[in-house]
Tab-separated table of C-alpha atoms in Angstrom:
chain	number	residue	atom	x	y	z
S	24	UNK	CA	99.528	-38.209	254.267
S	25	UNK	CA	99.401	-37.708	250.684
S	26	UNK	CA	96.809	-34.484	250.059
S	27	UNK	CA	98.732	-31.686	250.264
S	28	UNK	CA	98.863	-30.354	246.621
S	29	UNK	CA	95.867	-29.611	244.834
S	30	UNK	CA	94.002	-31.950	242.658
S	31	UNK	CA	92.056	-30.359	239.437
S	32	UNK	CA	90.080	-32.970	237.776
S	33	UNK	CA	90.270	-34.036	234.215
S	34	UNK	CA	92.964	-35.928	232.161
S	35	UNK	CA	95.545	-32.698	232.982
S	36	UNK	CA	95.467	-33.597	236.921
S	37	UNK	CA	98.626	-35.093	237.433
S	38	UNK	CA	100.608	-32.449	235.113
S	39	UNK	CA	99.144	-29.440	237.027
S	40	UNK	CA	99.742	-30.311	240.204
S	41	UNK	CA	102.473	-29.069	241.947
S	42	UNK	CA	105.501	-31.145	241.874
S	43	UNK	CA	107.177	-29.902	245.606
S	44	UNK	CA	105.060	-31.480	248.159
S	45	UNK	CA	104.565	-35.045	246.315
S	46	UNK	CA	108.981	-34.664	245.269
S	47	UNK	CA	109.405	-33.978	249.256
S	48	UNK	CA	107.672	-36.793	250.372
S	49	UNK	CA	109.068	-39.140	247.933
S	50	UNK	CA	112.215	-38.287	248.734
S	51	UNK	CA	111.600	-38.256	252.345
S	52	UNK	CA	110.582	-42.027	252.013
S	53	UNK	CA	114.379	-42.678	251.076
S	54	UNK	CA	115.164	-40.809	254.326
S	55	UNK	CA	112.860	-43.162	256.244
S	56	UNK	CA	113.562	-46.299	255.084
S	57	UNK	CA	117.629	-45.204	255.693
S	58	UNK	CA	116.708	-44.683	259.066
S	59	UNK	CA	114.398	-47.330	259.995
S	60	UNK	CA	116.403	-50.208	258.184
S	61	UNK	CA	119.787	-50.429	260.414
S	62	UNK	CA	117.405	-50.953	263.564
S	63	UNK	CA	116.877	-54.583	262.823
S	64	UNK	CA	120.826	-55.042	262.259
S	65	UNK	CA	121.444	-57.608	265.440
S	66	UNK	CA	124.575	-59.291	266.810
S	67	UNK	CA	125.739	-56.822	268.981
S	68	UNK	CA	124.679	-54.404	272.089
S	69	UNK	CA	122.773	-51.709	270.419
S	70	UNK	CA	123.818	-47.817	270.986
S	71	UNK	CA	122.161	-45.015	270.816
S	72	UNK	CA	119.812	-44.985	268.177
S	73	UNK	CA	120.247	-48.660	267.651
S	74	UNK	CA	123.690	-48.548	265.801
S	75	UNK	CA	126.344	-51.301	267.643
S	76	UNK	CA	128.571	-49.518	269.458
S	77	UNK	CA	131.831	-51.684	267.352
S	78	UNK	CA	130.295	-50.156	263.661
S	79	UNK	CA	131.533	-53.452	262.174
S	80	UNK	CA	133.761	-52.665	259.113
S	81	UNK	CA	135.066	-49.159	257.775
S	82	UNK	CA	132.544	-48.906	255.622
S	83	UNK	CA	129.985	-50.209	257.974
S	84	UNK	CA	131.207	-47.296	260.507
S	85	UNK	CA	131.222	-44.165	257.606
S	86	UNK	CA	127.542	-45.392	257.287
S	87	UNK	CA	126.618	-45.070	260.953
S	88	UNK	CA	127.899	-41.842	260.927
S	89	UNK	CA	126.816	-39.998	257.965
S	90	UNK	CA	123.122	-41.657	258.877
S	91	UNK	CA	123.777	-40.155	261.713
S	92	UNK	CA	124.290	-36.340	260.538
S	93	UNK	CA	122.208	-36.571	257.457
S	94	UNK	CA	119.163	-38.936	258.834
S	95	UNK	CA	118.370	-40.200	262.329
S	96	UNK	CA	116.398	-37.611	263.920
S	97	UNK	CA	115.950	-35.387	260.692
S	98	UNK	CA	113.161	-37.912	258.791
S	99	UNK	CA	110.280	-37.308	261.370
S	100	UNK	CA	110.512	-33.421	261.567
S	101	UNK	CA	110.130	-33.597	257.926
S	102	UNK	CA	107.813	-36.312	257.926
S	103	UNK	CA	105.525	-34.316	260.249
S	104	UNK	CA	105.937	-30.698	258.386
S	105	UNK	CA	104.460	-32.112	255.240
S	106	UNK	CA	101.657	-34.221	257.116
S	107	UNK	CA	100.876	-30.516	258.676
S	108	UNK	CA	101.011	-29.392	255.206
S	109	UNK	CA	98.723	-31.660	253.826
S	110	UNK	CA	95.985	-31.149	256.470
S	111	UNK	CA	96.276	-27.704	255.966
S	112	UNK	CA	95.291	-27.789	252.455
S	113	UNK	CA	92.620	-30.448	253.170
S	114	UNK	CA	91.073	-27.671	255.498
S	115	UNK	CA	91.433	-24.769	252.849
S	116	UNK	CA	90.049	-27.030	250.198
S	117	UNK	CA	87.387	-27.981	252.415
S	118	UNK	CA	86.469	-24.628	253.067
S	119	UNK	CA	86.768	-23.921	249.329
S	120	UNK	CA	84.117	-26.269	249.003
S	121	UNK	CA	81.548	-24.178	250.849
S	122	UNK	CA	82.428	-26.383	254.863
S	123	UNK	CA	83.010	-23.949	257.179
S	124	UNK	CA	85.723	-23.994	260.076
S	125	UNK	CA	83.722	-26.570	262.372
S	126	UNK	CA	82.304	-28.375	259.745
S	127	UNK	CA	86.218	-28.850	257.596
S	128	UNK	CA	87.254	-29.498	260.862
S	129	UNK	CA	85.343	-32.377	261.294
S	130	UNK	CA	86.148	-33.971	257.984
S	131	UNK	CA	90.006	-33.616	259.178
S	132	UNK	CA	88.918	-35.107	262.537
S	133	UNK	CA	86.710	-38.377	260.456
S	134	UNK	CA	90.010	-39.167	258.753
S	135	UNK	CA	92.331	-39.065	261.781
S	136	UNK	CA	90.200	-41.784	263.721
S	137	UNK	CA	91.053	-43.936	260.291
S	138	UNK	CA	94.460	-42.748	260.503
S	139	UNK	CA	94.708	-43.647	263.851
S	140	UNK	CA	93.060	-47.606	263.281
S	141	UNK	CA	95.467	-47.790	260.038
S	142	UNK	CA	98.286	-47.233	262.352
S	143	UNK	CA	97.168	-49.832	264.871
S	144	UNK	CA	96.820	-52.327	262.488
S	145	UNK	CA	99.908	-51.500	260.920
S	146	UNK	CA	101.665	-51.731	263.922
S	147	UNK	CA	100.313	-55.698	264.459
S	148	UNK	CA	100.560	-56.572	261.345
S	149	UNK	CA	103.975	-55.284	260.257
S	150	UNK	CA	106.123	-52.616	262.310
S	151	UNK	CA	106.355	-51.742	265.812
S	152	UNK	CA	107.568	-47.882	264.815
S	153	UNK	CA	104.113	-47.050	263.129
S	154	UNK	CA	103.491	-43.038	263.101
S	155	UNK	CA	100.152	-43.550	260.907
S	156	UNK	CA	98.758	-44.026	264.275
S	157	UNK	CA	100.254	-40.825	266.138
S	158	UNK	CA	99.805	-38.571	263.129
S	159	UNK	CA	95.983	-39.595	263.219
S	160	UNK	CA	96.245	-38.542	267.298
S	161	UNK	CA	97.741	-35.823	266.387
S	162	UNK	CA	95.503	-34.477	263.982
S	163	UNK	CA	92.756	-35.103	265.855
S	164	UNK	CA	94.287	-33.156	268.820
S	165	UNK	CA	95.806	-30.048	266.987
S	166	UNK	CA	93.279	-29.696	264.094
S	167	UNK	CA	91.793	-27.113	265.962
S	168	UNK	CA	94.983	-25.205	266.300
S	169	UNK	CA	95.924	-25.277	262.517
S	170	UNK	CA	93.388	-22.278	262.184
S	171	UNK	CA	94.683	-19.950	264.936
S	172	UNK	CA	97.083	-16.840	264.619
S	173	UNK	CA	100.562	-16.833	263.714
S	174	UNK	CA	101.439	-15.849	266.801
S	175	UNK	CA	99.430	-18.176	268.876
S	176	UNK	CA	100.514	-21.081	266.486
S	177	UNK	CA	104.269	-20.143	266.793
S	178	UNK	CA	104.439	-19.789	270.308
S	179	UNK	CA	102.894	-23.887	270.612
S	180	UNK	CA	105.159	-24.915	267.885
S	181	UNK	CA	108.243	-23.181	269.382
S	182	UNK	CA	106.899	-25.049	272.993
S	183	UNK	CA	106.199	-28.385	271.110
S	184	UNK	CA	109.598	-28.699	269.758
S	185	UNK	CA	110.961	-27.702	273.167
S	186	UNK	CA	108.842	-30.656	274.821
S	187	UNK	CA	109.544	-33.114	271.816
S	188	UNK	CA	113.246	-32.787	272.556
S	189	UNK	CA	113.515	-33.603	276.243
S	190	UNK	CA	111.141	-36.076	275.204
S	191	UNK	CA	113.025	-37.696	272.555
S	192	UNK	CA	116.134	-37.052	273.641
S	193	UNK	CA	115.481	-39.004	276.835
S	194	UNK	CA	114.461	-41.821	275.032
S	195	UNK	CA	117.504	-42.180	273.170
S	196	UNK	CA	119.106	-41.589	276.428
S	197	UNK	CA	117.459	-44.686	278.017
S	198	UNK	CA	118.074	-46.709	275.257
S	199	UNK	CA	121.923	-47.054	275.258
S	200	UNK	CA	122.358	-50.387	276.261
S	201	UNK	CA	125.716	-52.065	277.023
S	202	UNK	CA	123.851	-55.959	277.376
S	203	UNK	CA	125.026	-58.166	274.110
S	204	UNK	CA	121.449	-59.596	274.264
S	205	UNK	CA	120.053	-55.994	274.245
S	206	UNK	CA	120.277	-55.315	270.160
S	207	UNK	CA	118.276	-52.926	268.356
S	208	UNK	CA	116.486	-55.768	265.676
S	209	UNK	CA	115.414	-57.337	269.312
S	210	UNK	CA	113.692	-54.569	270.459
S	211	UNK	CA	111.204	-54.680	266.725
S	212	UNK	CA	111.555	-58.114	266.091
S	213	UNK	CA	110.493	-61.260	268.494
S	214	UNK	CA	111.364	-64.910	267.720
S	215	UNK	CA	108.055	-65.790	266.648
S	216	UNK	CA	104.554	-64.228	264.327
S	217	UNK	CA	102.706	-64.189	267.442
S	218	UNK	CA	104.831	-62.926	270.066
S	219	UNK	CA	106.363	-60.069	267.397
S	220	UNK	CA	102.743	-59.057	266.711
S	221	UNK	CA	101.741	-58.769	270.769
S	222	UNK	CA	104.915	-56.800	270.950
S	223	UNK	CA	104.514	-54.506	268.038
S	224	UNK	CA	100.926	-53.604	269.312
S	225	UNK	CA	102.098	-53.175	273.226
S	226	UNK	CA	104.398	-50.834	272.054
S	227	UNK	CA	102.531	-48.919	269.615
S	228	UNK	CA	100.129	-47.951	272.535
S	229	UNK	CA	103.086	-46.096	274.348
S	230	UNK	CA	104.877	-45.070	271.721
S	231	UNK	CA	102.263	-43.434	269.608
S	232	UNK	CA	101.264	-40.682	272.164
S	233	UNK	CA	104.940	-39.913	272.029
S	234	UNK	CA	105.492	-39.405	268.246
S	235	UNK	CA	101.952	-37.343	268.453
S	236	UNK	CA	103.720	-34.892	271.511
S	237	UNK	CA	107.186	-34.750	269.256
S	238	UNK	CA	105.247	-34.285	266.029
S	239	UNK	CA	103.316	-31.320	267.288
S	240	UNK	CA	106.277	-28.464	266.643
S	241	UNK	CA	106.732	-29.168	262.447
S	242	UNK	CA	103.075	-30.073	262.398
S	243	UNK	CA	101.954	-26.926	263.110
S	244	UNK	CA	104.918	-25.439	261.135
S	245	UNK	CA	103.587	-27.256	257.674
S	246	UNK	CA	99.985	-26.136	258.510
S	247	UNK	CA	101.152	-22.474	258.455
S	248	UNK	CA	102.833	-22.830	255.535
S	249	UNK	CA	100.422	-24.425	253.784
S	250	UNK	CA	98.454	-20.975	254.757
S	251	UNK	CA	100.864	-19.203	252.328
S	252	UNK	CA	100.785	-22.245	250.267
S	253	UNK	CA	104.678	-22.452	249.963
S	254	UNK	CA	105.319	-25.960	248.520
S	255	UNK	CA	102.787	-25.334	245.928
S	256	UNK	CA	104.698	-21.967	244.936
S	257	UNK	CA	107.856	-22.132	245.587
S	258	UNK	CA	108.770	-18.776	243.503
S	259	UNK	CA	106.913	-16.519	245.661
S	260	UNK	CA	109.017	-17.610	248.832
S	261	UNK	CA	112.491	-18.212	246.730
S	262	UNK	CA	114.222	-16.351	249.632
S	263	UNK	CA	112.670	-18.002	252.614
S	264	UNK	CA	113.129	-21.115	251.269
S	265	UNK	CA	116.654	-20.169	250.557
S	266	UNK	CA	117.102	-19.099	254.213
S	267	UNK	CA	115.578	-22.169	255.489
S	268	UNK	CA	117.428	-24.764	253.506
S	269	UNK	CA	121.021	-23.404	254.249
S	270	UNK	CA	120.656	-22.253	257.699
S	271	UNK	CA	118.575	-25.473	258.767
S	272	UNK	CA	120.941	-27.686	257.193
S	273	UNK	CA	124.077	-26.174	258.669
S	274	UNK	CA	122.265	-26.311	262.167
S	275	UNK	CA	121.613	-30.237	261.355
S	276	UNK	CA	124.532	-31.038	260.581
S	277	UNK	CA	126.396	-28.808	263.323
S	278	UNK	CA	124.244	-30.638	265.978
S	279	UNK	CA	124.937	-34.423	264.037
S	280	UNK	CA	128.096	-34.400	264.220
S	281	UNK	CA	129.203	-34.795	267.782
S	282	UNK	CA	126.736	-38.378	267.921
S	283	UNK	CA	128.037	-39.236	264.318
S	284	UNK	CA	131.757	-39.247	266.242
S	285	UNK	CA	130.052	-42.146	268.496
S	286	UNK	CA	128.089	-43.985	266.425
S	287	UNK	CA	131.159	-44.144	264.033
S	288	UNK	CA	133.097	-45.548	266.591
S	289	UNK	CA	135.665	-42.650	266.415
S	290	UNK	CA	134.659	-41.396	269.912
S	291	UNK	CA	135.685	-43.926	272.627
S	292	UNK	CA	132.895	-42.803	275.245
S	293	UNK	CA	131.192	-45.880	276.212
S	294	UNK	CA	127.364	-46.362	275.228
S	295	UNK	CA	126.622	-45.803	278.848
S	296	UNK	CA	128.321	-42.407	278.851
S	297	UNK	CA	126.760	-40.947	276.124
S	298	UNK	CA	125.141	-38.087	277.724
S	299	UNK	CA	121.172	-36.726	277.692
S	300	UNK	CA	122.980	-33.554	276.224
S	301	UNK	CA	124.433	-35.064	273.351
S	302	UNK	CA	120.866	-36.613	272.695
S	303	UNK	CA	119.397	-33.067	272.887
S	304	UNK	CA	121.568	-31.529	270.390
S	305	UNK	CA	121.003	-33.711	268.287
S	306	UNK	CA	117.045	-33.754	268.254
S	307	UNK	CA	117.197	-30.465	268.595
S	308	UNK	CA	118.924	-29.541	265.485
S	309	UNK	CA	116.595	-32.519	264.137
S	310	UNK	CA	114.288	-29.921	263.761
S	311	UNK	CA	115.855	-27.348	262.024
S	312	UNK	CA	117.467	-30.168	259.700
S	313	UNK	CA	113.552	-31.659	258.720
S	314	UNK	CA	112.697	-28.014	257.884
S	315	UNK	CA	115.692	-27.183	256.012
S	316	UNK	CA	115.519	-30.819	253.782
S	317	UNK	CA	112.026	-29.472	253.056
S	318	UNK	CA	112.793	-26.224	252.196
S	319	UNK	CA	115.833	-27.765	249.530
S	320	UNK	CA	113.429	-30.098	247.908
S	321	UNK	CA	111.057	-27.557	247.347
S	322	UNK	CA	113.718	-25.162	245.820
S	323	UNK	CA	114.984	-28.118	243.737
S	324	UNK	CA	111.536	-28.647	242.463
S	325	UNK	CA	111.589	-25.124	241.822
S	326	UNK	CA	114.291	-25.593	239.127
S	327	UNK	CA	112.683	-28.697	237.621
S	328	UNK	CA	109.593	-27.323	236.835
S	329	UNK	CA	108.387	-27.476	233.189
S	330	UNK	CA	111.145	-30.462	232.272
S	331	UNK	CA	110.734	-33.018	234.512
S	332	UNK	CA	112.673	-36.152	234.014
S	333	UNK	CA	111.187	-40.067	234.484
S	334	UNK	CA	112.691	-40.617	237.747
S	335	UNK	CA	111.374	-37.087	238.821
S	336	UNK	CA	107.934	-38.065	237.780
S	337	UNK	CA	108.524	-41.710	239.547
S	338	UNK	CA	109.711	-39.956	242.848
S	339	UNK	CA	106.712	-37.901	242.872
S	340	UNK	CA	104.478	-40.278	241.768
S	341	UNK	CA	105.632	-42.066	245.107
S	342	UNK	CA	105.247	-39.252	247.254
S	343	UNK	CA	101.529	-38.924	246.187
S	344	UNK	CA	101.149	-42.217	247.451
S	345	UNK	CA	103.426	-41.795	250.367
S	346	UNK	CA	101.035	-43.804	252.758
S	347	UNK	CA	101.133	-47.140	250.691
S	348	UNK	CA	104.686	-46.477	249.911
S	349	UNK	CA	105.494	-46.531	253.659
S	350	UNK	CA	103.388	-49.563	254.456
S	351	UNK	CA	105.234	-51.564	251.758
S	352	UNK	CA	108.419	-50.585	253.831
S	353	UNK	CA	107.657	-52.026	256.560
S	354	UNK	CA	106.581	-55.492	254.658
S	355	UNK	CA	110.138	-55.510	253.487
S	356	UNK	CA	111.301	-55.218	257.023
S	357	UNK	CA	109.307	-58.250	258.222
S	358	UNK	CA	109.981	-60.650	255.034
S	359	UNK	CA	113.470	-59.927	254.859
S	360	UNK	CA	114.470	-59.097	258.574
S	361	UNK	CA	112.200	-61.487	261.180
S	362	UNK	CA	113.896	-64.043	261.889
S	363	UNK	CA	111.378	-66.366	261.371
S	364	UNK	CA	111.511	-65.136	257.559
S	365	UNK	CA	114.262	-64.523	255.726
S	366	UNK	CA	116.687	-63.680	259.015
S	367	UNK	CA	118.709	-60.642	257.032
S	368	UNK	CA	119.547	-58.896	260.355
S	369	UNK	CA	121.826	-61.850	261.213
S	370	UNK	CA	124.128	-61.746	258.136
S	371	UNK	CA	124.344	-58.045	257.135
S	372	UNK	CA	125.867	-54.719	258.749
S	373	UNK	CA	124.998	-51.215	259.150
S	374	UNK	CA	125.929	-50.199	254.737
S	375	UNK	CA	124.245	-53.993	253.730
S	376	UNK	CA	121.020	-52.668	255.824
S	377	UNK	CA	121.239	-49.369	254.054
S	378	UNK	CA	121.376	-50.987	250.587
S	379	UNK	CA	118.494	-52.829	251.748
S	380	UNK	CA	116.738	-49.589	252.700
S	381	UNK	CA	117.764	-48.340	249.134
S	382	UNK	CA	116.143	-51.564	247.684
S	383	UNK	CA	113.255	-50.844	249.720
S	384	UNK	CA	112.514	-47.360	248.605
S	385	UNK	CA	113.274	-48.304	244.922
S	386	UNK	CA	111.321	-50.674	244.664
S	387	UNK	CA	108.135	-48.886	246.139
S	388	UNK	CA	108.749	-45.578	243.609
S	389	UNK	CA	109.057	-47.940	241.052
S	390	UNK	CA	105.223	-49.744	241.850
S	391	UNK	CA	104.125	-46.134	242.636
S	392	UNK	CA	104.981	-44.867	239.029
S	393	UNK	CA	103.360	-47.907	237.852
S	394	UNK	CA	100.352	-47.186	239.156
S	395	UNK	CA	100.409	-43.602	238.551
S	396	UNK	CA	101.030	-44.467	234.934
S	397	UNK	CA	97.355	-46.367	234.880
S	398	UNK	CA	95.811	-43.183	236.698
S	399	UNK	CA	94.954	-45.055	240.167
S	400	UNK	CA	95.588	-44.428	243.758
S	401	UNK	CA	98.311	-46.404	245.875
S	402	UNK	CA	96.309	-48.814	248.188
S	403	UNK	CA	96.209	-47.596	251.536
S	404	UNK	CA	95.155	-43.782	250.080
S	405	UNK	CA	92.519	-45.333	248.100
S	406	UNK	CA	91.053	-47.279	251.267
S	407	UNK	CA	91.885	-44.718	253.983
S	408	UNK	CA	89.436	-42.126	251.440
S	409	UNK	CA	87.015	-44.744	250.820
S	410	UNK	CA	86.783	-45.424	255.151
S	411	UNK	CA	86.280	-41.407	255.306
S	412	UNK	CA	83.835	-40.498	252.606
S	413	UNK	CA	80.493	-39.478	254.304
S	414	UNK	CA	77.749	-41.124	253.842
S	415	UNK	CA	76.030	-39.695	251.042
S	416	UNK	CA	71.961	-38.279	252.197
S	417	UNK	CA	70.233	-40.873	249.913
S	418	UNK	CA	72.040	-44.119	251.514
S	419	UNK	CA	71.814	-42.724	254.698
S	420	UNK	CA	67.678	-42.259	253.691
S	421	UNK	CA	68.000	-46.182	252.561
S	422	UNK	CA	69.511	-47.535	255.700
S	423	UNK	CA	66.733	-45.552	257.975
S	424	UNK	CA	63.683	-47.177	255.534
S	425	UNK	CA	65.252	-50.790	256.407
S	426	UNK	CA	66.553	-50.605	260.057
S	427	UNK	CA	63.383	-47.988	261.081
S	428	UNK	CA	63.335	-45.053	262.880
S	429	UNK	CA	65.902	-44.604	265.526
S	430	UNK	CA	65.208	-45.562	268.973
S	431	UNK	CA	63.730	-42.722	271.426
């Protein structure tokens, strides 16, 4: 999740490496935990996207809403274009290295199956929303596609994002509920450890080839422009970025704004009339909204470069650790939400959950810098590359002198 700007060795690694990917991803991680955090708010029947369909106080409804426009729906189009990104600069470095197309390939493909386990485990151990899990299905999947011509590649993009809207759409659809039992923090959090694990896990299995099928559009998007390495050099493609940023976000927030009326409680349809076409729009423009927050970070980094600040190099530093970073989000949603922990989603609204989500992603860019400062990996990065690493020729040589020749 973390590997899509280059890494030179030596003591000068972390200053010559390009700033926009790991800055986008950081900052994407803020846009995650915003989005993921008000889903465990409980008390009342949960709307569309898990927001109650009374927003609580003023303040409480003003969050829903700009969430709403600036968030739901925009974090995993983003999320997805920079994991595309990433793989496709695994395969070019790969290739750099002397692998050709089958044989980078493959070393993509031996990291999604960990990507994919990660994700399962994740999903027991912590969070029922995993998408470690479908971007490792993914990638597994669509590798193969990553390498084909622009037009080929545009034409599945344009018919994943096509597919990943009715898709998505329809499950945000299905999910307005009007039962007061039927809250959002009950659908990711049971009463009990063992009964919130079995549920996390049972719905990981359906969910995750769902995420994988919506993912596939931006995926494929990031892996072409990791082709023309855009997020590494942002000044060659000033004006595309440019493009992208303003007419992607005035699309998102164009398409946000007619669910932002509902889940602000300004619009008096009933959860049960919210319509499949509001849902479209607004995964629809989803799309174009994940591209164009991309495209604005990477123009942003753009101006930074050459004086970047502490919290810069913090934000980034969390980005290259993006993986761990995420995980540790989702251990602040069990301690602090479950409510056989500390029971939060009982006693705050739709803004407390957002500070949470605030405290969340703070706290994670703060323990990323911190390690970055003492040269190391984040966790998960550092285990998910030590499960992929090949075996090297003279262990594999050891293991056949002890266990024998294989069997005929």
């Amino acid at each position: 999740m973390s590997d899509g700007a280059r890494r030179p060795s030596g003591s000068g690694a972390t200053a010559d490496r390009a700033l926009a990917p790991d800055l986008a991803r950081g900052l994407m991680l803020l846009i995650v935990a915003l989005v993921h955090a008000h889903m465990f708010v409980s008390g009342s029947a949960a709307v569309i996207r898990g927001y109650p369909p009374v927003a609580g106080s003023p303040a409480d409804a003003a969050t829903a809403g700009v969430l709403t426009v600036l968030a739901d729906s925009r974090s995993f189009p983003m999320f997805a274009l920079l994991f595309g990104y990433g793989t496709g600069r695994i395969l070019a470095r790969e290739r750099e290295r002397g692998r050709d197309g089958p044989g980078a390939r493959g070393v993509l493909r031996r990291r999604a199956r960990r990507l994919l386990l990660f994700g399962a485990v994740h999903a027991l151990l912590l969070f029922a929303g995993d998408v470690l899990g479908a971007y490792g299905l993914l990638a597994l999947v669509a590798v193969g596609l990553t390498g084909a011509r622009d037009r080929i590649l545009f034409t599945v993009a344009g018919a994943g994002v096509v597919v990943g809207t009715l898709l998505y759409a329809s499950m945000l659809a299905a999910g307005v509920s009007g039962d007061p039992d039927d809250t959002a923090a009950a659908m990711f959090l049971a009463a009990d450890p063992v009964s919130d694990a079995a549920y996390r896990i049972g719905t990981w299995v359906i969910t995750t080839p769902l995420f994988a099928a919506m993912s596939l559009g931006p995926f494929l998007i990031g892996a072409h422009a990791a082709r023309q390495r855009i997020l590494e050099e942002p000044g060659r493609h000033r004006v595309l970025l440019r493009r992208v940023a303003v007419t992607g976000t005035a699309l998102s927030v164009a398409g946000g704004l007619p669910l932002a009326l509902v889940t602000s409680g300004l619009w008096s349809t009933a959860p049960s009339d919210v319509t499949w076409e509001l849902s479209a729009l607004h995964v629809l423009t989803g799309y174009a909204g994940g591209c164009g927050l991309a495209a604005a970070v990477a123009l942003l980094a753009l101006r930074l470069k050459g004086r970047r600040s502490r919290a810069v190099t913090a934000v980034a530093a969390c980005g290259r650790r993006s993986m761990s970073a995420y995980i540790w989000q989702s251990v602040v949603w069990l301690v602090l939400f479950a409510p056989y922990a500390f029971g939060l989603g009982d006693r705050v609204g739709v803004l407390g959950s957002a500070l949470v989500a605030l405290g969340a992603w703070g706290t994670g860019v703060l323990l990323a810098d911190l390690l970055g400062r003492r040269g190391r990996r984040g966790p998960a990065e550092a285990l998910l590359a030590r499960a992929t690493r090949p075996v090297p020729p003279t262990a594999a040589a050891r293991v056949r002198e002890v266990n024998g020749p294989p069997s005929p």
